[in-house]
Coordinates of C-alpha atoms in Angstrom, one line a residue:
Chain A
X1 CA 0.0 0.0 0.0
X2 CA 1.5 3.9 -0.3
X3 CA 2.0 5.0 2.6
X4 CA -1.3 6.8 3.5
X5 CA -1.2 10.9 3.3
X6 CA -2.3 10.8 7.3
X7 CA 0.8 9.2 7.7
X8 CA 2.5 11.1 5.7
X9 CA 1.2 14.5 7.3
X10 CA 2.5 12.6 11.0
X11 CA 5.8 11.9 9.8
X12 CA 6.0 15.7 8.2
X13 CA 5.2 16.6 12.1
X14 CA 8.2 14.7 13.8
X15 CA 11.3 16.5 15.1
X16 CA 13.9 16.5 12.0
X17 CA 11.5 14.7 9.6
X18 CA 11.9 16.1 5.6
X19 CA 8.8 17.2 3.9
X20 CA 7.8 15.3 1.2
X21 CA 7.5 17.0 -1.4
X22 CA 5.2 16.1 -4.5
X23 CA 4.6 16.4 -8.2
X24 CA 2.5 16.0 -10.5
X25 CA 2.5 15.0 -14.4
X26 CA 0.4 15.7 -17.2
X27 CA 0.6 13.7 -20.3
X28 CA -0.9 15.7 -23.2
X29 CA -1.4 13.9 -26.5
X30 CA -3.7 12.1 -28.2
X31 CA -1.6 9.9 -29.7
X32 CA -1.4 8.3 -25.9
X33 CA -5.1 8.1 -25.9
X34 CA -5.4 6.3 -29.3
X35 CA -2.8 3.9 -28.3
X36 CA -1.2 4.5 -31.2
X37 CA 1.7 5.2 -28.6
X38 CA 2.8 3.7 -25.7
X39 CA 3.9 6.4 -23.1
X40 CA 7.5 6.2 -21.3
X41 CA 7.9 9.5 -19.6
X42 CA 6.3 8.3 -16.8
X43 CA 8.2 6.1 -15.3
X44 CA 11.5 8.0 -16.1
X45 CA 10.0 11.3 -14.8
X46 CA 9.1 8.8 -11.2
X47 CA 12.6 7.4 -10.9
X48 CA 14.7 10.9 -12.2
X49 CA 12.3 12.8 -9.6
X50 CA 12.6 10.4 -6.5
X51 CA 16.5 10.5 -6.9
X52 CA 16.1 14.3 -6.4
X53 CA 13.2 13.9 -2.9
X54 CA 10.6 14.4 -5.4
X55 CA 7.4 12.2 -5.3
X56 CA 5.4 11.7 -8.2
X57 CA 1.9 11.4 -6.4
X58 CA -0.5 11.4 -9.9
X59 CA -0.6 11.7 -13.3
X60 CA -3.1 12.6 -15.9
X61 CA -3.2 11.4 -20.0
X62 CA -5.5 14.4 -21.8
X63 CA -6.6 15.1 -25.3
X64 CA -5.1 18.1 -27.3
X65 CA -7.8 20.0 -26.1
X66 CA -7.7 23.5 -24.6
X67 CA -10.4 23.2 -22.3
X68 CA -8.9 19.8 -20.6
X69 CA -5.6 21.5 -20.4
X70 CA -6.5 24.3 -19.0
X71 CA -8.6 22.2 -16.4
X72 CA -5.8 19.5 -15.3
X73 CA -3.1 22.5 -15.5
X74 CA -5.0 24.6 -13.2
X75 CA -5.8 21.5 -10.4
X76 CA -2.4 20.3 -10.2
X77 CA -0.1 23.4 -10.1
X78 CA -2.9 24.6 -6.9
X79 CA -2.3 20.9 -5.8
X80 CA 1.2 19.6 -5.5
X81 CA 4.8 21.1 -5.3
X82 CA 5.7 20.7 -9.0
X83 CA 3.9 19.9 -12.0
X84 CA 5.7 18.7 -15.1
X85 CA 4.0 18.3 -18.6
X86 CA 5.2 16.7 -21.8
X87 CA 3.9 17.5 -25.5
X88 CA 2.3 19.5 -27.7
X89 CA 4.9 22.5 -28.1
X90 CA 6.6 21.5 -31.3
X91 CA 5.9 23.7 -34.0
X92 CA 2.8 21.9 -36.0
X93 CA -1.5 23.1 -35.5
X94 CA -2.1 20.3 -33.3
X95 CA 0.5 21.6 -30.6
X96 CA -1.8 23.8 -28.4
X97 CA -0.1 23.6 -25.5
X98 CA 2.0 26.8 -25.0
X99 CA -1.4 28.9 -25.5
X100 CA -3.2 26.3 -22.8
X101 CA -0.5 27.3 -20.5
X102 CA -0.7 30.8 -21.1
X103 CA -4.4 30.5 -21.1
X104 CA -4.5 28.8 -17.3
X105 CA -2.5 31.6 -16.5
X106 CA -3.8 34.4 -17.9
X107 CA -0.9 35.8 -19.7
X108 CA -0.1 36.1 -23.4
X109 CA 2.5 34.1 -25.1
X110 CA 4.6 36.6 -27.3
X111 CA 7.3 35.9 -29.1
X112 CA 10.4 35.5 -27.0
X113 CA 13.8 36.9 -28.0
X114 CA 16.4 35.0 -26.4
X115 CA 14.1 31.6 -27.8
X116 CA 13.8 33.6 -31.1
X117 CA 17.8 33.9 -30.9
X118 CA 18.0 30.2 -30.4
X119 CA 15.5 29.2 -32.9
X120 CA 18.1 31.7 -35.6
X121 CA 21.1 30.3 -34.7
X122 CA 20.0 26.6 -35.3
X123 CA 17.6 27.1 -38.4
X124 CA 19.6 30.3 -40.1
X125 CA 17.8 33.4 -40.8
X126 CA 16.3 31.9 -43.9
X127 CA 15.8 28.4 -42.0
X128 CA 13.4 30.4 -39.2
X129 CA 9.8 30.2 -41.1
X130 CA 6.5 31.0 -39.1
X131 CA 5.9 27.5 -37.8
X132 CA 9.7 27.4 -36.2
X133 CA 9.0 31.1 -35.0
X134 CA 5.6 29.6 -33.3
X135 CA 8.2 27.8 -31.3
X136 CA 9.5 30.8 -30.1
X137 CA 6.1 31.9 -28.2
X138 CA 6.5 31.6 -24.6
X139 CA 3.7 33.0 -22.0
X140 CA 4.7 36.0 -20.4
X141 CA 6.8 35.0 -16.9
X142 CA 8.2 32.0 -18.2
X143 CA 11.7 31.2 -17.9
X144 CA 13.5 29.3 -21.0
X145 CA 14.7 25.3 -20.1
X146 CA 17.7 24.9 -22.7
X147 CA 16.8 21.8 -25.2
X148 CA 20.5 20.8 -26.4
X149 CA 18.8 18.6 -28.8
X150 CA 16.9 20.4 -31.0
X151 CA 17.0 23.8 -29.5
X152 CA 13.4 25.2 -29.4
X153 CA 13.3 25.1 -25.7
X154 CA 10.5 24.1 -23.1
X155 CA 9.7 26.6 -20.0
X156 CA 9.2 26.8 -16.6
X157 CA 6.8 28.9 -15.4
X158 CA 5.9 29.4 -11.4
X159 CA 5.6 25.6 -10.4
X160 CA 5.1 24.1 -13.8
X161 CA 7.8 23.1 -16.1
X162 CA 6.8 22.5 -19.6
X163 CA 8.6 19.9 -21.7
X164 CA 8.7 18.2 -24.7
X165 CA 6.8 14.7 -25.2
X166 CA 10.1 13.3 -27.5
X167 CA 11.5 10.6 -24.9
X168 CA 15.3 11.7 -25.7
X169 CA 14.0 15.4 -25.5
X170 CA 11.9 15.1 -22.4
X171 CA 15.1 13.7 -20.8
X172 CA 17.6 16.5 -21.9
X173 CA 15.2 19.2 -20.7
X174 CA 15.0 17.5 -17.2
X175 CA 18.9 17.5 -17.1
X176 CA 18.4 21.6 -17.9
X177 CA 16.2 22.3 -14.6
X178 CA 17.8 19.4 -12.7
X179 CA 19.2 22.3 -10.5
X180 CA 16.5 24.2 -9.6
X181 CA 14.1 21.7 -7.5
X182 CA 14.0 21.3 -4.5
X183 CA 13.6 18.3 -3.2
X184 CA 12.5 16.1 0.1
X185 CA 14.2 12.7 1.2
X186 CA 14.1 10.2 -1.7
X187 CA 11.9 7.2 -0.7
X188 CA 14.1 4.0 -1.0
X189 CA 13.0 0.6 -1.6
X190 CA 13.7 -2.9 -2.0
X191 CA 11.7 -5.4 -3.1
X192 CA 11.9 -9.5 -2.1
X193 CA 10.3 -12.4 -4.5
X194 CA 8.4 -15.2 -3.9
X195 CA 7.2 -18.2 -5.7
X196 CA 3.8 -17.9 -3.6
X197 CA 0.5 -17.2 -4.5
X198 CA -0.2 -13.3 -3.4
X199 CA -3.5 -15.1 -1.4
X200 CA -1.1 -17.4 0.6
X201 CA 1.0 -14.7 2.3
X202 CA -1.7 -11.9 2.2
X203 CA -2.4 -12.8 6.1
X204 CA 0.5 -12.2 7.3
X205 CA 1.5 -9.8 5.5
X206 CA -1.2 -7.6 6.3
X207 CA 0.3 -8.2 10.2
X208 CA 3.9 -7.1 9.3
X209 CA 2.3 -4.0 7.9
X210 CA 0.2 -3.3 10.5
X211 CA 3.2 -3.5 13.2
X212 CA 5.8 -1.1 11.1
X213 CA 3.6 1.9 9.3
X214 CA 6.2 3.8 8.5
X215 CA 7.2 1.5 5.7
X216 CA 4.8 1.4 3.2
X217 CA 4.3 -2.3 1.8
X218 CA 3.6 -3.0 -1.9
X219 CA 2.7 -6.5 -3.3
X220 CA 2.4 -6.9 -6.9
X221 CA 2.0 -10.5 -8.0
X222 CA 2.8 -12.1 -11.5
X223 CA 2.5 -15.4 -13.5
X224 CA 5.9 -15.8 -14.9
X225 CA 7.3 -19.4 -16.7
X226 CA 4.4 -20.9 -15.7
X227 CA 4.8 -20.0 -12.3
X228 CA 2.8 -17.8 -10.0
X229 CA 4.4 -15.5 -7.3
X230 CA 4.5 -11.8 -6.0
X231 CA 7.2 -9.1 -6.0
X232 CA 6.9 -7.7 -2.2
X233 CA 8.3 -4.2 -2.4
X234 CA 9.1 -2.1 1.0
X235 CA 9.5 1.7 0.6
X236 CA 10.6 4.5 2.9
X237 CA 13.0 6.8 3.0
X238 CA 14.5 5.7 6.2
X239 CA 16.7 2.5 5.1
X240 CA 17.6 1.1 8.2
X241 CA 13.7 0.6 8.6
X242 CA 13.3 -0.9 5.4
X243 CA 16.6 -3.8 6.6
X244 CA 14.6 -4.1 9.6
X245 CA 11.3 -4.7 7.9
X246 CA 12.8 -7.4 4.8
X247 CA 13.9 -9.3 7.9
X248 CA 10.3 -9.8 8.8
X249 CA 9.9 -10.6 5.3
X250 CA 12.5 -12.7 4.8
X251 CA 10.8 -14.8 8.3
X252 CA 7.6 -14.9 7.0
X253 CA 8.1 -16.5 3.6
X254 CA 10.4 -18.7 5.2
X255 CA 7.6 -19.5 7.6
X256 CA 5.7 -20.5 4.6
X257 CA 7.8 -23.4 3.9
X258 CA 9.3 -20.9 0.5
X259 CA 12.4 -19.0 -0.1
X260 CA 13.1 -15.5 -0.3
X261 CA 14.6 -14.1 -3.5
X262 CA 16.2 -10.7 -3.7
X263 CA 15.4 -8.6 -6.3
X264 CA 17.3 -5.2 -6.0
X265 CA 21.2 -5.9 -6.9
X266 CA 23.5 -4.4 -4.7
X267 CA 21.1 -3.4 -1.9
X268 CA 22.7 -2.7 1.0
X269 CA 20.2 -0.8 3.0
Chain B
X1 CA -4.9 18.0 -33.3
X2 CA -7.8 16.4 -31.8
X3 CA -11.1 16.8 -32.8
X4 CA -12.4 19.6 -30.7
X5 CA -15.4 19.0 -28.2
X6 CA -17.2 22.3 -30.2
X7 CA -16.6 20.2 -33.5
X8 CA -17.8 16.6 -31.8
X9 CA -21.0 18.4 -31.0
X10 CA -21.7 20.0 -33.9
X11 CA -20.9 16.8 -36.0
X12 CA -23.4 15.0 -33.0
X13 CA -26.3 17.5 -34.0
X14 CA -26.1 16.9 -38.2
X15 CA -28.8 14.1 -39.3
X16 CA -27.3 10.6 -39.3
X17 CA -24.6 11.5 -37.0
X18 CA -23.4 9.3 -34.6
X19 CA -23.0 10.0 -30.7
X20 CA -19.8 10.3 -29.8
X21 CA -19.3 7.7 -26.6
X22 CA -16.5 8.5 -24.1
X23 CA -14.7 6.5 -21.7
X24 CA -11.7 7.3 -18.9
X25 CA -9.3 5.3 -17.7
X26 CA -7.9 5.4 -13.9
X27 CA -5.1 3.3 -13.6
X28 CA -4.7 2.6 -9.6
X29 CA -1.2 1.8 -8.1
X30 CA 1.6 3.2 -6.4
X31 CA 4.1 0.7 -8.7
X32 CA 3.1 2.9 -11.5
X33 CA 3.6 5.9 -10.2
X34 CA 7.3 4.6 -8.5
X35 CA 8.1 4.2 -12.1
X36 CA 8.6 0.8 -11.0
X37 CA 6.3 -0.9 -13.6
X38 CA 5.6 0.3 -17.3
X39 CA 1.6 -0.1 -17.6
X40 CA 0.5 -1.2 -20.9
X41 CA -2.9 -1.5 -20.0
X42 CA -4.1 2.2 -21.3
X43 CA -2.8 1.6 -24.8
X44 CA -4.5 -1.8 -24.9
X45 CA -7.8 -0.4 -23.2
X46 CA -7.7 2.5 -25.9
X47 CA -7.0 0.0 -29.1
X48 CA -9.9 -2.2 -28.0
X49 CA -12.3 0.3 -27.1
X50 CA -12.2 2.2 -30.1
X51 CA -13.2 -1.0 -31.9
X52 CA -16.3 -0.8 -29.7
X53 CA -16.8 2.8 -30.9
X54 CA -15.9 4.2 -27.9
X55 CA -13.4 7.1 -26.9
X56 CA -10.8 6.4 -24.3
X57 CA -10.8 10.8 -23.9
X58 CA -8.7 11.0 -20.5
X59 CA -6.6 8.7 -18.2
X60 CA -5.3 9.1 -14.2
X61 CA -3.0 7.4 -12.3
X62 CA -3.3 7.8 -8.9
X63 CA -2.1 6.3 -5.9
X64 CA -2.8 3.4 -3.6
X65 CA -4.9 6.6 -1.9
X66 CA -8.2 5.8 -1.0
X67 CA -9.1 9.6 -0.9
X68 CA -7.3 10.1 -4.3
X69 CA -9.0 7.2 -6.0
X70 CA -12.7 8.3 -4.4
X71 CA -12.1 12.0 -6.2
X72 CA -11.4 10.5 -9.3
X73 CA -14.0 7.8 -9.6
X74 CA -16.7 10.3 -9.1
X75 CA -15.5 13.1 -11.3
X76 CA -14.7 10.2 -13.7
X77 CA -18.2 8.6 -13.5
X78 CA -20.3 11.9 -14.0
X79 CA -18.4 13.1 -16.7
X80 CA -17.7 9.9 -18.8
X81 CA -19.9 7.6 -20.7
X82 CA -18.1 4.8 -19.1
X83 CA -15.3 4.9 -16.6
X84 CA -13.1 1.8 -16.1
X85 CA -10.7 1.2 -13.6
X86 CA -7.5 -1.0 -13.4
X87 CA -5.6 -2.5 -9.8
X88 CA -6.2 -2.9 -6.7
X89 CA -8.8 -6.0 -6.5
X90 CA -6.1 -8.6 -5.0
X91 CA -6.0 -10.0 -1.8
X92 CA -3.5 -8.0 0.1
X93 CA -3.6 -5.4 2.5
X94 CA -2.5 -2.7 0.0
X95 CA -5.9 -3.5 -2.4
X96 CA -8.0 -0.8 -1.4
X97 CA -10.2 -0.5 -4.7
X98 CA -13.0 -2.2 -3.2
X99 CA -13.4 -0.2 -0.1
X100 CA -12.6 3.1 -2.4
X101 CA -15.1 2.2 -5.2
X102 CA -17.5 1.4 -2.3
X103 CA -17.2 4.8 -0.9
X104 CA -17.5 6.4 -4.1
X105 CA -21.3 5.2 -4.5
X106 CA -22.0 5.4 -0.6
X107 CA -22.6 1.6 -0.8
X108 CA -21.3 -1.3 1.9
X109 CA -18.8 -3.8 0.0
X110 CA -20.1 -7.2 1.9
X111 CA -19.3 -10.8 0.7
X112 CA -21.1 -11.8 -2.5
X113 CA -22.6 -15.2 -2.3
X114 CA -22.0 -15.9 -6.3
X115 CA -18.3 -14.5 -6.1
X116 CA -17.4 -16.9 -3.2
X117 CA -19.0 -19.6 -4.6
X118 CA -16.6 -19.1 -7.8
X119 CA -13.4 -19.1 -5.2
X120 CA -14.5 -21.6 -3.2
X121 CA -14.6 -23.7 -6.6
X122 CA -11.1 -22.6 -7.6
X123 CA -9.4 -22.7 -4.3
X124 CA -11.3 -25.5 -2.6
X125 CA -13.6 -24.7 0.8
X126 CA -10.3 -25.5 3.1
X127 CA -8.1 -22.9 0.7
X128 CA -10.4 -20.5 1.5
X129 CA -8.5 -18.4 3.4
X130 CA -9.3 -14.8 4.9
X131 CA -7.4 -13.0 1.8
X132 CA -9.1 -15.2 -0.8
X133 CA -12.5 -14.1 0.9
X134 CA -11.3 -10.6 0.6
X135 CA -11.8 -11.0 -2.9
X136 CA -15.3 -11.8 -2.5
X137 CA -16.3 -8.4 -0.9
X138 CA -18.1 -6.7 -3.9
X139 CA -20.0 -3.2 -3.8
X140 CA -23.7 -3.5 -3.3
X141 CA -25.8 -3.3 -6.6
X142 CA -22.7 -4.4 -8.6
X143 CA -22.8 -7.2 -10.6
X144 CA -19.5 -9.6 -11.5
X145 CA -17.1 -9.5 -14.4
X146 CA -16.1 -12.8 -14.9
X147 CA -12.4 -13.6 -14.5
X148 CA -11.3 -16.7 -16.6
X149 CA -7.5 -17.2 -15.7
X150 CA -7.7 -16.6 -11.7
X151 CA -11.7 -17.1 -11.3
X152 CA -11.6 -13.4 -8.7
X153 CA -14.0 -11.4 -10.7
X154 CA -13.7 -8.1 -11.4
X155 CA -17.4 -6.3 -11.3
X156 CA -19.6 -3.2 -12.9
X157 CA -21.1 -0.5 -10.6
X158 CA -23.5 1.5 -12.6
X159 CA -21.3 2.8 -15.4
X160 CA -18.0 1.8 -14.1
X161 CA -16.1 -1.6 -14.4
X162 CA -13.2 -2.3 -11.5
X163 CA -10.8 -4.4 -13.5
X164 CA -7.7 -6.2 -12.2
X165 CA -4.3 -4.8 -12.7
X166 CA -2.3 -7.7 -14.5
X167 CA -2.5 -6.9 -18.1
X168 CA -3.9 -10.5 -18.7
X169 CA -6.4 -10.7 -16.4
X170 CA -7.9 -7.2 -17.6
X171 CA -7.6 -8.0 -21.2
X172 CA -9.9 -11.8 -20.0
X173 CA -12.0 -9.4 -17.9
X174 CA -12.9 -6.9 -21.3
X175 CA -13.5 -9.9 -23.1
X176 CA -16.4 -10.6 -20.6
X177 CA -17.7 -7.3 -20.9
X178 CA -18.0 -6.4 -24.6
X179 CA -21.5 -7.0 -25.2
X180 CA -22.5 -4.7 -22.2
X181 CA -20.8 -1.9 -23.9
X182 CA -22.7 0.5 -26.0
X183 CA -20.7 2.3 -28.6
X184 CA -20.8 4.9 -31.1
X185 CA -18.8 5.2 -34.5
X186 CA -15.6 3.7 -34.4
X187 CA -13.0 6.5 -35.5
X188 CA -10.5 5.1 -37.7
X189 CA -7.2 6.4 -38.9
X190 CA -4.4 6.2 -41.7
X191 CA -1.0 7.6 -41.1
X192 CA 1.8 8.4 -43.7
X193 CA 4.9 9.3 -42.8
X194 CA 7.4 11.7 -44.4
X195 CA 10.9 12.1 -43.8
X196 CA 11.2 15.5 -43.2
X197 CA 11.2 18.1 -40.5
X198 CA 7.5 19.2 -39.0
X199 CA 8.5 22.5 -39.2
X200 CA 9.1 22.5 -42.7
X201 CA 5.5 20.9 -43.6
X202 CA 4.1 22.8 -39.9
X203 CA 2.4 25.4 -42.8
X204 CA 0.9 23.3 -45.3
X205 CA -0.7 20.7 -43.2
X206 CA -2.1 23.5 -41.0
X207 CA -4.0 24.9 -44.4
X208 CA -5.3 21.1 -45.0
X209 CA -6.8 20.9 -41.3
X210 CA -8.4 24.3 -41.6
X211 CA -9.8 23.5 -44.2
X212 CA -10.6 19.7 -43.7
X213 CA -11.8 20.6 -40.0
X214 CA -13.5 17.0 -39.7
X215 CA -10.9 15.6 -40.1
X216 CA -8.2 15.7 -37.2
X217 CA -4.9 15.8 -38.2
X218 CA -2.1 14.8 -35.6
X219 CA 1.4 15.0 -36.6
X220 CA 4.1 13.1 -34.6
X221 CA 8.0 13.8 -34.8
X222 CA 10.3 11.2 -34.9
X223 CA 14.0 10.8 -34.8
X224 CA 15.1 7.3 -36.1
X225 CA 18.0 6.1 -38.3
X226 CA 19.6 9.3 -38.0
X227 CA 16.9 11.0 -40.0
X228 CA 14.4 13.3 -38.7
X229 CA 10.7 12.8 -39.7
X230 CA 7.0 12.7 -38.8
X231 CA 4.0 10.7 -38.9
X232 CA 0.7 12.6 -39.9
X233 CA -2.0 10.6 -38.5
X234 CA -5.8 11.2 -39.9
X235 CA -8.5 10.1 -37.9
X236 CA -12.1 10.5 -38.3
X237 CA -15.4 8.0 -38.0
X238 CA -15.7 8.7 -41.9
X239 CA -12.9 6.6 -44.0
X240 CA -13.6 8.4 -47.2
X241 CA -13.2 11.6 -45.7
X242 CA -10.0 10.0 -44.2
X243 CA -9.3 9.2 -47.9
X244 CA -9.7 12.8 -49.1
X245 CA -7.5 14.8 -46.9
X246 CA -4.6 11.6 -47.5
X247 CA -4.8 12.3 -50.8
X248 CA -4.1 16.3 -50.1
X249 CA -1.6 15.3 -47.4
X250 CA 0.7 13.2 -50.3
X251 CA 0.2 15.8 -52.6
X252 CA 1.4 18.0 -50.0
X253 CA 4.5 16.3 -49.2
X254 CA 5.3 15.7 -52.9
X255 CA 5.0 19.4 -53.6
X256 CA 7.8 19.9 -50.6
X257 CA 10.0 17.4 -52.8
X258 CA 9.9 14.0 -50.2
X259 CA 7.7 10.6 -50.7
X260 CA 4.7 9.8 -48.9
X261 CA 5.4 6.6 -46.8
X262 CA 2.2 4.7 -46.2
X263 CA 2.2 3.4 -42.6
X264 CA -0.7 1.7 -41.9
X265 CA -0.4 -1.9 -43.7
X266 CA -3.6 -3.1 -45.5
X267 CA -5.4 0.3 -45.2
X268 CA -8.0 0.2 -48.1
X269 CA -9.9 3.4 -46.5

């Protein structure tokens, strides 16, 4: 289970404890919603963001439409510490999202000079035609994130930082604003195997996470060469706790006549 | 772009015209969000719904929350045609779709007889452990989704169906429910691909869409090989109007000295 947001808010209360700090992602793109493509930014926004304290709490998939934009934009920049989203500002009609973002903030989105600059010294004067200049609108406040990839560069503006939906292009605008969040503890984990039907542990399971709430405890079974079993995955950001919790783990399976199989290489705690 | 809403309800109010049917996706689990597993089950969900003729329009993922997932079930559920939801229906502790979904409608979640006589089957009356029954607890006034490979049924509330998580299971689980679902016109698509840079063609195809507007034309950059390029994906419920605007699409790309590249294998409009 996550850890619950009560427990969350009581941690956040004790002497020395971090703040967790959250974001929030919107996918924009109906290309995700056709399944004509299979989204990857998630999971490498989750895993760059926790190295940094950053928790990725929830995530949204809309349509390229202004109106759902506008709507998700405007929830989760009120709602959590950051909010990233990826596509719809390359230089074609169906990339609406640089007016969305200027729309859920009220501002216009002029042309910018230093993007402008950028777009010039990539493209040539000649090169720079209106649909590469479109790439040069930014809404007024916005602060340029540097694309070393293809130049026309993504924005941050207040809490939200606006990126490409490209994979490679996504990821080299991340590297850009690496710097400037600010981050909580990163939550740790490791996760233990088990050749074991979810249902046959469940019990006792349950007990372990009853006596240690602190660490939040994920079970996420598979069918795998014919074989059915569950990865158990412990998270917190303390990991002396989460040592002291895969022991329990460890005692239990054994306890049900199985063995324990380590799945994170290297852990060691 | 997308299809607008405006344009969806104007092409909704012209004699003949088919409703347009939506759906939305909440994808439950904190093992997405972690970045620790990839889901595949939106792209899947979206490919086979629009065979049904219906729209998958918006997707969450949220966490193993119960106050997150309550939010967006019920903004899901009033706003959607059809709201489906995937995870969180196993037997351990960290399952909490049941209780959530349960919440959502203001219903109890007691043990069904039907849905424990299907586990009792599979696991025998002795392997009929406390987690196993867990499984049985259904929302009142649902009714079961049958679950070929591991018998647990999934179940529809009203206009929502709580699936299971494991891509195989769901995929068993929408096989049980096709005939329950009431669609509209499927919208169909044909891309074509060109090797060269949007922004080169960012002008041209904008004049097709304006003046093909029922038509929506999404164009997708790539990077592969070295070369830069894009799909331009056509979509629309019509396939001769689909045929149409091709036709201006390859003339457009001839005109701007490249090939069309047809990419959708077997396409006869």
């Amino acid at each position: 289970m996550a850890m619950d947001r009560q427990t969350e808010k009581d941690q956040a209360k004790q002497p020395g404890a971090t703040r967790i700090v959250r974001a929030a992602l919107i996918i924009i793109g109906d290309e995700i919603l056709s399944g004509r493509t299979q989204d990857t930014n998630l999971a490498y926004l989750a895993t760059w963001l926790n190295e940094l304290g950053v928790r990725l709490t929830e995530a949204r998939v809309v349509a390229d439409d202004q109106g759902a934009i506008v709507e998700a934009v405007n929830i989760c920049r009120a709602r959590f510490d950051y909010l990233f989203t990826t596509g719809g500002i390359g230089p074609t009609h169906d990339d609406i999202t640089t007016d969305a973002i200027a729309k859920a903030f009220g501002v216009a989105a002029p042309l910018h000079d230093e993007a402008l600059s950028r777009l010039r010294q990539h493209y040539g004067k000649a090169g720079l035609n209106p649909a590469r200049r479109r790439m040069a609108r930014i809404p007024e406040g916005a602060s340029l994130i540097e694309n070393p990839i293809s130049r026309a560069p993504g924005y941050r503006i207040e809490n939200v930082f606006v990126l490409a939906g490209i994979p490679a292009v996504m990821q080299a605008m991340l590297e850009s604003v690496r710097h400037d969040l600010v981050g909580g503890a990163s939550v740790r984990s490791h996760a233990v195997a088990v050749h074991l039907p979810e249902s046959v542990l469940a019990g006792a399971l349950s007990d372990i996470q009853d006596h240690n709430p602190d660490v939040a405890i994920g079970s996420y079974p598979y069918f795998r060469d014919g074989r059915v079993g569950a990865n158990l995955v412990l998270r917190s950001t303390d990991t002396a706790r989460i040592d002291a919790v895969a022991e329990e783990v460890r005692a239990m399976i054994r306890a049900l006549g199985a063995a324990p199989i380590e799945m994170t290489p290297g852990w060691k705690g």
